[in-house]
PDB file of C-alpha atoms in Angstrom:
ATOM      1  CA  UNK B 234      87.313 137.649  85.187  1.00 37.00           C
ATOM      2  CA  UNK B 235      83.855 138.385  84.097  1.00 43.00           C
ATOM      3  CA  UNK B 236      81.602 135.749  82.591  1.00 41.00           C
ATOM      4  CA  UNK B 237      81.436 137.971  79.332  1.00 48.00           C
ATOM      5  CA  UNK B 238      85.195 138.271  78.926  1.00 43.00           C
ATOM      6  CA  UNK B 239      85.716 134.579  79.658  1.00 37.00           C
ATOM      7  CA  UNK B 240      82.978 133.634  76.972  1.00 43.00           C
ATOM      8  CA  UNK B 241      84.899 135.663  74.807  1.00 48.00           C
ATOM      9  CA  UNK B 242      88.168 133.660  75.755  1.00 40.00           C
ATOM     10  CA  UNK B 243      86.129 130.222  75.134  1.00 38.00           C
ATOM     11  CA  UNK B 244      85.353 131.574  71.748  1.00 43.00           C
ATOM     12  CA  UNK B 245      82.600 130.690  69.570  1.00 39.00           C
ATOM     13  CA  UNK B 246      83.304 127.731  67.828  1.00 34.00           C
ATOM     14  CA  UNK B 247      81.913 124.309  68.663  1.00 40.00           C
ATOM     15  CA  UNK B 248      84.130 121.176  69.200  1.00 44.00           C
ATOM     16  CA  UNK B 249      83.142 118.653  66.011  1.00 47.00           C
ATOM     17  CA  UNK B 250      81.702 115.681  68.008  1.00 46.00           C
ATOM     18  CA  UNK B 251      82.266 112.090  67.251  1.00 51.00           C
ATOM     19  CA  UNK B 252      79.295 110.164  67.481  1.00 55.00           C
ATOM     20  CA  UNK B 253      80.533 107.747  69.915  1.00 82.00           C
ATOM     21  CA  UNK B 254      81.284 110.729  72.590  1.00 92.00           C
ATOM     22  CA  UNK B 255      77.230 110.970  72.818  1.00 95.00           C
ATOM     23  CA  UNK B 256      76.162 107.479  73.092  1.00 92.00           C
ATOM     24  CA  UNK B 257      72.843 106.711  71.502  1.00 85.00           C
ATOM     25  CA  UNK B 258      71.617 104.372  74.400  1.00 79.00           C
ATOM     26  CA  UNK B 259      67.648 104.206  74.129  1.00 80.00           C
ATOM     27  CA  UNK B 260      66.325 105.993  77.424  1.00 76.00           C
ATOM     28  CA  UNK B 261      64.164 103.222  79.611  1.00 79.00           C
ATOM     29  CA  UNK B 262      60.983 103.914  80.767  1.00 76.00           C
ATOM     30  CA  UNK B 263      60.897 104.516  84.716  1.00 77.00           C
ATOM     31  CA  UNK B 264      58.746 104.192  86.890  1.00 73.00           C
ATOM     32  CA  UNK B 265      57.880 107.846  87.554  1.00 82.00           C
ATOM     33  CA  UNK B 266      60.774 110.319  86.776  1.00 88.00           C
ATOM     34  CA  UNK B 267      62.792 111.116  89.596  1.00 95.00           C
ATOM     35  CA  UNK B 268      64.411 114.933  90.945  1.00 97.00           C
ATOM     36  CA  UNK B 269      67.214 115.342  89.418  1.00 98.00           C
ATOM     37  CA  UNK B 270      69.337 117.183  92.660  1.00 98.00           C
ATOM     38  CA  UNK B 271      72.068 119.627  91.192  1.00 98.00           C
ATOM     39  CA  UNK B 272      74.947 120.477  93.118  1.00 98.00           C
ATOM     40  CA  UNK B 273      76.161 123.755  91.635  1.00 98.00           C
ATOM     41  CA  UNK B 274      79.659 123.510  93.023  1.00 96.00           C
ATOM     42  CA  UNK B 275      83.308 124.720  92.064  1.00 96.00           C
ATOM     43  CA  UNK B 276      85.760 121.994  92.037  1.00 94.00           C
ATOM     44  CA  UNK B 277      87.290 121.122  95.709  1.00 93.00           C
ATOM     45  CA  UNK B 278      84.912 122.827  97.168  1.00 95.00           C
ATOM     46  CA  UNK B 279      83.535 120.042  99.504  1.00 92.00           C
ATOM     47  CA  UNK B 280      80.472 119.061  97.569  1.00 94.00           C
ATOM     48  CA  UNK B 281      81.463 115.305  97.995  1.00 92.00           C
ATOM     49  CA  UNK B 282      80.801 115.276 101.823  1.00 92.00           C
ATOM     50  CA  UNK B 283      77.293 117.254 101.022  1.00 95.00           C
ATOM     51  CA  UNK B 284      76.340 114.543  98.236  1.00 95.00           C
ATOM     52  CA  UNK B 285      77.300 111.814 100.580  1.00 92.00           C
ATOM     53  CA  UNK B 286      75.613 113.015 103.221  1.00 93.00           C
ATOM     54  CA  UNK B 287      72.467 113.476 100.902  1.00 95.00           C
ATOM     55  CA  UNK B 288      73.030 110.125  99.592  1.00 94.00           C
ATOM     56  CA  UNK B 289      72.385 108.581 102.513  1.00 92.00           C
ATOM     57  CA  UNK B 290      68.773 109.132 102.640  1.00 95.00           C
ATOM     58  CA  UNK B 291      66.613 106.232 101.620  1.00 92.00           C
ATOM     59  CA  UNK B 292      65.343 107.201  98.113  1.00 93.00           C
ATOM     60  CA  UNK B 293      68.113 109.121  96.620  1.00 96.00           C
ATOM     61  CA  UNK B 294      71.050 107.746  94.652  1.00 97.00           C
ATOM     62  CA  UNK B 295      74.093 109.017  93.184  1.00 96.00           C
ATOM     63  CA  UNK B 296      74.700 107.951  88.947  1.00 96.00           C
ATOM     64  CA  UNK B 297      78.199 107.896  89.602  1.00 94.00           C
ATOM     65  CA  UNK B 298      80.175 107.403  92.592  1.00 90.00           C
ATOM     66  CA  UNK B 299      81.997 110.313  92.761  1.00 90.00           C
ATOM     67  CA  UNK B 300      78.609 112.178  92.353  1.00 95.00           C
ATOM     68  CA  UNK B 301      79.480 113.500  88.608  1.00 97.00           C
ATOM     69  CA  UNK B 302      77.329 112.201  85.775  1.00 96.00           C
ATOM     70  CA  UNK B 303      79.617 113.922  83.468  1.00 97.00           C
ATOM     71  CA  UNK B 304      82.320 111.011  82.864  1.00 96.00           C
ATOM     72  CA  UNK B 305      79.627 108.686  81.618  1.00 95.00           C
ATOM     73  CA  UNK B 306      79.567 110.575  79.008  1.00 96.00           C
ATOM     74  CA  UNK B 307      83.083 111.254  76.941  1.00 96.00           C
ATOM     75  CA  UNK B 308      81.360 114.205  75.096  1.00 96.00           C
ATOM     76  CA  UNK B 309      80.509 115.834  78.147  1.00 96.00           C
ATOM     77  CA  UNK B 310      84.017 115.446  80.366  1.00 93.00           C
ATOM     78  CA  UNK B 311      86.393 116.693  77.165  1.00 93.00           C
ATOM     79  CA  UNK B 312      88.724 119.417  78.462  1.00 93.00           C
ATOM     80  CA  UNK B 313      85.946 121.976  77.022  1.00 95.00           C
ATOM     81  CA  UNK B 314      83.913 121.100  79.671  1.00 96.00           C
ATOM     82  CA  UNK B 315      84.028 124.571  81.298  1.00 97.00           C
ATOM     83  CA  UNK B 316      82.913 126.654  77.742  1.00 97.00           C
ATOM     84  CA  UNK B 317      79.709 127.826  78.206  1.00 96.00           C
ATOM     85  CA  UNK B 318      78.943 127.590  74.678  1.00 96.00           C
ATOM     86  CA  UNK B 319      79.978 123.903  74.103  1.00 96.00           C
ATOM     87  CA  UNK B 320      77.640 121.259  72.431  1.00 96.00           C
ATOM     88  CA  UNK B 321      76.071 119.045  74.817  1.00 97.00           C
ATOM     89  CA  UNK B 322      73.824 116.311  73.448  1.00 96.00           C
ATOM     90  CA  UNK B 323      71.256 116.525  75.327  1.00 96.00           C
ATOM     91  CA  UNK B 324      69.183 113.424  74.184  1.00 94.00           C
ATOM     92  CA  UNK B 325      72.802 111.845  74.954  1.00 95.00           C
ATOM     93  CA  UNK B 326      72.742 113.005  78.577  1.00 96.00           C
ATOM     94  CA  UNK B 327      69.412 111.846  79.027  1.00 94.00           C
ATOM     95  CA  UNK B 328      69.578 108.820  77.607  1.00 93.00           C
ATOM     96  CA  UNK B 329      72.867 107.728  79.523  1.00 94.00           C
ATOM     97  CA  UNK B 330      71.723 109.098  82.813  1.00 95.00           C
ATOM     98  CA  UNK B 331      68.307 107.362  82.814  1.00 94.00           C
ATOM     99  CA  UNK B 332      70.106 103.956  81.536  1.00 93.00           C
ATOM    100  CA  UNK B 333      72.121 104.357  84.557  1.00 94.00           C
ATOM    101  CA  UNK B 334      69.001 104.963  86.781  1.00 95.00           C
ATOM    102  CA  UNK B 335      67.178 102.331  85.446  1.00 91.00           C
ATOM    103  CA  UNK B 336      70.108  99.458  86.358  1.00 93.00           C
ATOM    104  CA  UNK B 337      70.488 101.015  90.058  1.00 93.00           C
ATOM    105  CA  UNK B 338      66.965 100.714  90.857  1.00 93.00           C
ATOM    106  CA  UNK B 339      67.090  96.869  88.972  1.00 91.00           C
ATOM    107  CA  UNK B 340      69.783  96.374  92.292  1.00 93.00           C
ATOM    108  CA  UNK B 341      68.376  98.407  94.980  1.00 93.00           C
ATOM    109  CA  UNK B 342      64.446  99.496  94.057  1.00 93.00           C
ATOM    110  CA  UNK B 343      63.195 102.775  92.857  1.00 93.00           C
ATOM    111  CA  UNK B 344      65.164 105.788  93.678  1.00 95.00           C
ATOM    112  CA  UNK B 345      63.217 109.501  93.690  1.00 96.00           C
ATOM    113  CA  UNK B 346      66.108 111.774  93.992  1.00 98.00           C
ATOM    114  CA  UNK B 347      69.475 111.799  91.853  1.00 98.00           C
ATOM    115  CA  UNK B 348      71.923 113.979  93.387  1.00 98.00           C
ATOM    116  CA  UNK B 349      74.199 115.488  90.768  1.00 98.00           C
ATOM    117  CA  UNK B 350      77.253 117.138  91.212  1.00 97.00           C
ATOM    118  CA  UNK B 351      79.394 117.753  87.622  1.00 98.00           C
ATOM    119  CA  UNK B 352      80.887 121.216  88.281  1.00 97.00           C
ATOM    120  CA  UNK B 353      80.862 122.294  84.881  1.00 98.00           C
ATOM    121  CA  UNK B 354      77.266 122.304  85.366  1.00 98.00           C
ATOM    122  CA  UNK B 355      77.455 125.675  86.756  1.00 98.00           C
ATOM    123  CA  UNK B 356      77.656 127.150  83.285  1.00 98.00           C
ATOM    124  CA  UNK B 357      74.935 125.347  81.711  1.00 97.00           C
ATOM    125  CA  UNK B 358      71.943 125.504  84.086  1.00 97.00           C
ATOM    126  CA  UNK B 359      69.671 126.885  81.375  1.00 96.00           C
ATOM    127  CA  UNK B 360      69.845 122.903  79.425  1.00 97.00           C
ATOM    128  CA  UNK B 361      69.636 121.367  82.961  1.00 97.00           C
ATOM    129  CA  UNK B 362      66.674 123.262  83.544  1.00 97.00           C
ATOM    130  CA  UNK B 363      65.047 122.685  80.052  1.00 96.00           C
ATOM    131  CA  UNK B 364      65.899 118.893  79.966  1.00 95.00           C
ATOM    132  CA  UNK B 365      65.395 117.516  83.277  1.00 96.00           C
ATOM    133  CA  UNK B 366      62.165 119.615  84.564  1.00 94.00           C
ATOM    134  CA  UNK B 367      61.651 118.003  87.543  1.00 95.00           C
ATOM    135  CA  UNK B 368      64.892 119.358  89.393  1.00 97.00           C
ATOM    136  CA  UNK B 369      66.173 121.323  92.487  1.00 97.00           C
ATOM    137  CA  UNK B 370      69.160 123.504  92.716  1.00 98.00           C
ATOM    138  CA  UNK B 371      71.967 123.999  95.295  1.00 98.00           C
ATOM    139  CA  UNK B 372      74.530 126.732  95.079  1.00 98.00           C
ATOM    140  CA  UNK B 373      77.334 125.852  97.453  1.00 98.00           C
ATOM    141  CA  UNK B 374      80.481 127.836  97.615  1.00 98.00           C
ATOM    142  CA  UNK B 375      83.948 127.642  99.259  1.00 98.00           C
ATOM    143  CA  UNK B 376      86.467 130.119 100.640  1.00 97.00           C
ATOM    144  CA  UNK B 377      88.942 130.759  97.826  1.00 98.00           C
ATOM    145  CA  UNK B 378      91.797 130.736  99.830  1.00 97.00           C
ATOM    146  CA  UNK B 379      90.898 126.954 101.059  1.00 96.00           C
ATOM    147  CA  UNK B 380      89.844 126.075  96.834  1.00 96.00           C
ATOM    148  CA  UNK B 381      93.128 127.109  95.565  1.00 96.00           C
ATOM    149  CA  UNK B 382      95.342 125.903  98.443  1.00 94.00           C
ATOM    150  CA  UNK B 383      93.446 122.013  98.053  1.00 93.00           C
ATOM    151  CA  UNK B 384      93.703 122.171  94.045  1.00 92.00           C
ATOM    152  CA  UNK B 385      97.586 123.071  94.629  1.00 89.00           C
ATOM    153  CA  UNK B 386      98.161 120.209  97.261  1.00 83.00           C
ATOM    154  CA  UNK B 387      95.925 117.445  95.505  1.00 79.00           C
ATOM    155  CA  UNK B 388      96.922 118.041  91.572  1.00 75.00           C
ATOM    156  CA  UNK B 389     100.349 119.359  91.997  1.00 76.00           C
ATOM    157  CA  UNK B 390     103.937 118.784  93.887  1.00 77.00           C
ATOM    158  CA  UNK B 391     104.005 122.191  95.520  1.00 69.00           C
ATOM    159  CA  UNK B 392     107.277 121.239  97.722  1.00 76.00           C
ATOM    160  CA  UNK B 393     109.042 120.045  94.405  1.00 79.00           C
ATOM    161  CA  UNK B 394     108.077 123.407  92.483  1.00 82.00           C
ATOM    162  CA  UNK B 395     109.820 127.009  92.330  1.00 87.00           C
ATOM    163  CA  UNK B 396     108.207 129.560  94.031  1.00 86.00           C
ATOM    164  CA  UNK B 397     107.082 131.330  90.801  1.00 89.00           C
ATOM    165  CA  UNK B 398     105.415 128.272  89.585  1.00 90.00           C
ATOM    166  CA  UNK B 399     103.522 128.001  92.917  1.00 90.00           C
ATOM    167  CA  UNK B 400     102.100 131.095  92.590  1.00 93.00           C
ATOM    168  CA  UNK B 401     101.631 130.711  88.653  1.00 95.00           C
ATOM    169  CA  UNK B 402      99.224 128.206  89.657  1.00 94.00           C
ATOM    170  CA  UNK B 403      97.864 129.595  92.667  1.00 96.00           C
ATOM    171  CA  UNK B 404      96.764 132.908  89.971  1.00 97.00           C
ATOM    172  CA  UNK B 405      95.294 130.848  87.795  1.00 96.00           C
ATOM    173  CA  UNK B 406      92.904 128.407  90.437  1.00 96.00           C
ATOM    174  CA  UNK B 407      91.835 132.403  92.188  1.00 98.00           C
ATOM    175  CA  UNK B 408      91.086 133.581  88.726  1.00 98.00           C
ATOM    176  CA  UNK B 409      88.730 130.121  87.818  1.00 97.00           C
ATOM    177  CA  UNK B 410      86.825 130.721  91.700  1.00 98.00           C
ATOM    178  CA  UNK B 411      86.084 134.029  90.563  1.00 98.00           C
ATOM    179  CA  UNK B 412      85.006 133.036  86.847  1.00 97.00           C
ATOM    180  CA  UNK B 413      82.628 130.412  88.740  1.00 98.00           C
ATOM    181  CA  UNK B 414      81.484 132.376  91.499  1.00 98.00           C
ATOM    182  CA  UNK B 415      79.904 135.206  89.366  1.00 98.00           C
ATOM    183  CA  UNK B 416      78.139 131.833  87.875  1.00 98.00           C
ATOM    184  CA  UNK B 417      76.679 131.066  90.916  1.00 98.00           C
ATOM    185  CA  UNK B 418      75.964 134.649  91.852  1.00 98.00           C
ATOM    186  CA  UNK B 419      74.310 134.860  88.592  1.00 97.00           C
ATOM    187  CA  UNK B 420      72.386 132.220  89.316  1.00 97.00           C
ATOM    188  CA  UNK B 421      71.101 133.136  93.221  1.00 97.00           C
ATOM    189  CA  UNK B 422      70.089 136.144  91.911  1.00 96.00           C
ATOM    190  CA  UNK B 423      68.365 134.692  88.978  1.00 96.00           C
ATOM    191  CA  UNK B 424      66.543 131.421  90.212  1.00 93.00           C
ATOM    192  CA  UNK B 425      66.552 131.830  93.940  1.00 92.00           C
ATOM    193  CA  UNK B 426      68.102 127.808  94.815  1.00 96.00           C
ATOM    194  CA  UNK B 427      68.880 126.669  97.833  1.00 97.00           C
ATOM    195  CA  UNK B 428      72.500 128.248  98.996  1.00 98.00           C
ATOM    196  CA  UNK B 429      74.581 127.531 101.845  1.00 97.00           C
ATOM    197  CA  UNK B 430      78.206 127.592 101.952  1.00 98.00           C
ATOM    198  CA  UNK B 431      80.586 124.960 102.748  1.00 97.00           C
ATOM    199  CA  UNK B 432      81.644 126.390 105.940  1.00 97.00           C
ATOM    200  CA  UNK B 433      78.356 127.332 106.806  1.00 97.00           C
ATOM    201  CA  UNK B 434      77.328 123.010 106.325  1.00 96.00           C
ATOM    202  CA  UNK B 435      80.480 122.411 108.195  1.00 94.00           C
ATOM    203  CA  UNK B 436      79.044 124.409 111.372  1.00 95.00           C
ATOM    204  CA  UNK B 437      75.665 123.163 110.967  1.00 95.00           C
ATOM    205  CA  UNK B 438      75.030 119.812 109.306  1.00 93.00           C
ATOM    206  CA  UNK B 439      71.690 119.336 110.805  1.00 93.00           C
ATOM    207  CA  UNK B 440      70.156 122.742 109.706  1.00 95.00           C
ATOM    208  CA  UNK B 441      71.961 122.966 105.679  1.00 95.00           C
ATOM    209  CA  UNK B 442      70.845 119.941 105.398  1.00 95.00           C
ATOM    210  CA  UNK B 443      66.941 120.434 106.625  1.00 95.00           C
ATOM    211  CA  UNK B 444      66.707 123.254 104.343  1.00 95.00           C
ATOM    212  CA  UNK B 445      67.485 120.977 101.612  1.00 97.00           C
ATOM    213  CA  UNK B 446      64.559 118.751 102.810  1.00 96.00           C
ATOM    214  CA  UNK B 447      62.276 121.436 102.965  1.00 96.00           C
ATOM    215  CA  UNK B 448      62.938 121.729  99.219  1.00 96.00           C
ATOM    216  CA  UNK B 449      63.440 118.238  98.722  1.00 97.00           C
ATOM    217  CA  UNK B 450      60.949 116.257 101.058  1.00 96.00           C
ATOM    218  CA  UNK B 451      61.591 112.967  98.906  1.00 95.00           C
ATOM    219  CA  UNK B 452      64.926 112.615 100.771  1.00 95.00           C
ATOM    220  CA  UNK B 453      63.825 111.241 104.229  1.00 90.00           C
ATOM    221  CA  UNK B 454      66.371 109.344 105.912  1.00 91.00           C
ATOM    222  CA  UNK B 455      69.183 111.145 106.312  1.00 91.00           C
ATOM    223  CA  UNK B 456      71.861 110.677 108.691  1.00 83.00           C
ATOM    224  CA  UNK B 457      73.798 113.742 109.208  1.00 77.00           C
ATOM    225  CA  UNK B 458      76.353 111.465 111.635  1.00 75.00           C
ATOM    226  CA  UNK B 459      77.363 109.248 108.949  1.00 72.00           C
ATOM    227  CA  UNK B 460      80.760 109.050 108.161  1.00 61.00           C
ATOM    228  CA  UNK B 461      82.342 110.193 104.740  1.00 68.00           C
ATOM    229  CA  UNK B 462      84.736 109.295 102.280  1.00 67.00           C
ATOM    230  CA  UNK B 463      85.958 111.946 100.530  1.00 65.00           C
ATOM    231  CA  UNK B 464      88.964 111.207  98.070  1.00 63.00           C
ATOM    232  CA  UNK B 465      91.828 109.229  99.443  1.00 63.00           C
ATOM    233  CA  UNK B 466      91.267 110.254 103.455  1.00 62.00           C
ATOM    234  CA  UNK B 467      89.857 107.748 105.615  1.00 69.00           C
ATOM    235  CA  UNK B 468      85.863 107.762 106.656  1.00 72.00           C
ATOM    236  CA  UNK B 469      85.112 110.897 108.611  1.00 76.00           C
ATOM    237  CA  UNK B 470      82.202 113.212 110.169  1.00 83.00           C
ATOM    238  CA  UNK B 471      81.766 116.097 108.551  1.00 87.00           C
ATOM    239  CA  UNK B 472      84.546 118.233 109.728  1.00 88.00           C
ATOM    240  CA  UNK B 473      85.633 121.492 108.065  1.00 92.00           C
ATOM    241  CA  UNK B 474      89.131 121.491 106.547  1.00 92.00           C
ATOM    242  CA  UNK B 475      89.846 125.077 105.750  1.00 95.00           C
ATOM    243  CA  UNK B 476      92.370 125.627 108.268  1.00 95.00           C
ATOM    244  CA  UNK B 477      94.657 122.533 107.598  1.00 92.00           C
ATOM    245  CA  UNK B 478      94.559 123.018 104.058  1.00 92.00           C
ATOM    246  CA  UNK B 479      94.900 126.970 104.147  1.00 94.00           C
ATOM    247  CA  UNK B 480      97.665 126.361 106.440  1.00 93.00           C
ATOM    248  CA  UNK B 481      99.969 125.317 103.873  1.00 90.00           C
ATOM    249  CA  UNK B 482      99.653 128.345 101.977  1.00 93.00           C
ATOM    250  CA  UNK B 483     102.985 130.430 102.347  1.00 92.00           C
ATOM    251  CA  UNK B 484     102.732 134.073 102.621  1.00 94.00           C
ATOM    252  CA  UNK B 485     103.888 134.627  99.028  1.00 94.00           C
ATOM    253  CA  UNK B 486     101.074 132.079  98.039  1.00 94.00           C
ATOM    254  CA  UNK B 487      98.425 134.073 100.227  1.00 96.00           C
ATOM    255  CA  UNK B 488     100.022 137.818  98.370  1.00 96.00           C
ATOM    256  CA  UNK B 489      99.452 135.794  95.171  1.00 96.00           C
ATOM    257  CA  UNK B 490      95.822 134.702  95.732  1.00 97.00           C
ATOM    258  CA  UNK B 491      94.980 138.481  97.425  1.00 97.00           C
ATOM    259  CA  UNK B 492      96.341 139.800  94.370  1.00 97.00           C
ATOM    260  CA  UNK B 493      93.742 138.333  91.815  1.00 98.00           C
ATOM    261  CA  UNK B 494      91.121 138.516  94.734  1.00 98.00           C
ATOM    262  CA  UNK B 495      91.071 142.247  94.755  1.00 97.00           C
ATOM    263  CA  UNK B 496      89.549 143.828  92.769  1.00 97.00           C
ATOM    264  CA  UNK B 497      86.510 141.130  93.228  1.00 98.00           C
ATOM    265  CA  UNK B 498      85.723 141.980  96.693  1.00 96.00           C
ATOM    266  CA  UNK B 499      82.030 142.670  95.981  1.00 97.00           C
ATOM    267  CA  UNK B 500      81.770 139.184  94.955  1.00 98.00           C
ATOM    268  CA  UNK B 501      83.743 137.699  97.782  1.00 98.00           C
ATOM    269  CA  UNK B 502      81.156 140.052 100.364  1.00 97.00           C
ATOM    270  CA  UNK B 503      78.405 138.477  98.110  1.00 97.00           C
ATOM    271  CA  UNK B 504      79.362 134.794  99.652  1.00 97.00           C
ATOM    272  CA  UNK B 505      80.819 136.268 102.937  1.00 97.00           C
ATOM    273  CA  UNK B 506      84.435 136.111 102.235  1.00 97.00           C
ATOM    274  CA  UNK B 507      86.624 138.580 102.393  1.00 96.00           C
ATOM    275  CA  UNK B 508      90.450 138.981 101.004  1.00 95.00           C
ATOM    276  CA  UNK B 509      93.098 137.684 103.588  1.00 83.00           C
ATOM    277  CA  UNK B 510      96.148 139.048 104.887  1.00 68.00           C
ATOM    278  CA  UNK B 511      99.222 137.360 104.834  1.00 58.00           C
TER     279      UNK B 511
END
């Protein structure tokens, strides 16, 4: 679906906003304001192994340990999260981020690089941007096939549900990559961020991840060998998953995906996908 359509769908109106969804903590002084590191990312897309592995050098820190600033906020993780034209507090966000910043570096020293990872900060770049200045960007991308097929098997009961509510689902997770991925074409073609896709960090660790030095050079220190923790699986390299998790797809589920895939093959040849066969 187009951004323009889905905007539409949003609609215009604003969620009314309690005050205590954008806390009024007082923003500390630092020592020097740090890069704020943003992850452009669609959900399951990998983006936890790349923050980890970015974590690890010496300076940077993550606010939250799942990499996503957003549920320190309540305002900012409400199930609106993905309207473009929602109300973000952005004296809030501020505030709570650099109170968070401020009590790491009281426990570990000062930290130059935040690495920042909320997905619904694809659609709001333009107050990311305005309110945190000192900032680098990362577009990073997933075959859809692999998205939909790790949304299904980590949020859902796929063996417990009828086929038609499989692919019900399956529909609906191709249709959200696409909304997000003309986001993040959008965005290449407007800003010019750093861009590699998760398979492409998955081949090559060592090179993604020196490109994001060369952009970053505050983040020294990092260990590309390190293992991860990504959700519930035990520590790992990075290793790429797209095969194991696409491999649970059925045919039907693969028709289903291809179907909403389609007529976006532009966009799909824009990250270097293409639509499967089943």
């Amino acid at each position: 679906m187009e951004i323009q359509k889905m905007r539409r769908a949003f609609g215009k109106a604003r969620t009314l906003i309690a005050p205590e969804e954008w806390p009024k903590t007082q923003a500390p002084t630092l020592l020097g304001e740090p890069t704020f590191l943003f992850i452009l990312t669609p959900p399951h897309s990998g983006s936890t192994a790349l923050a980890q592995a970015l974590n690890s050098a010496h300076a940077a820190t993550l606010l939250e340990e799942r990499g996503e600033g957003q549920w320190l906020i309540p305002g900012m993780c409400q199930e609106d999260r993905w309207n473009p034209d929602k109300y973000i507090d952005w004296e809030s966000v501020k505030a709570v981020w650099f109170s968070r910043l401020h009590f790491i570096e009281s426990l570990v020293g000062k930290r130059d690089v935040v690495i920042e990872k909320s997905p619904p900060n694809i659609v709001r770049i333009e107050g990311l941007t305005k309110h945190f200045p000192k900032h680098e960007f990362i577009v990073f991308n997933r075959n859809p096939y692999a998205c939909c097929a790790s949304i299904l098997y980590r949020n859902h009961d796929p063996r417990n549900l009828p086929e038609e509510k499989r692919i019900e689902i399956l529909k609906d997770k191709a249709r959200l990559w696409v909304f997000r991925s003309e986001w993040l074409k959008r965005h290449l073609q407007t800003y010019a961020p750093i861009f590699f896709t998760y398979e492409q960090f998955c081949r090559d660790p060592n090179g993604t991840l020196e490109k994001v030095v060369a952009a970053v050079p505050e983040l020294t220190g990092i260990n590309p060998e390190r293992l991860i923790k990504v959700k519930d699986y035990p520590p790992q390299q990075i290793i790429d998953q797209n095969e194991r998790q696409t491999r649970n797809l059925s045919p039907a589920d693969r028709d289903a995906i291809s179907e909403v895939l389609r007529p976006h093959e532009k966009l799909l040849q824009f990250f270097g996908y293409g639509v499967s066969l089943s």
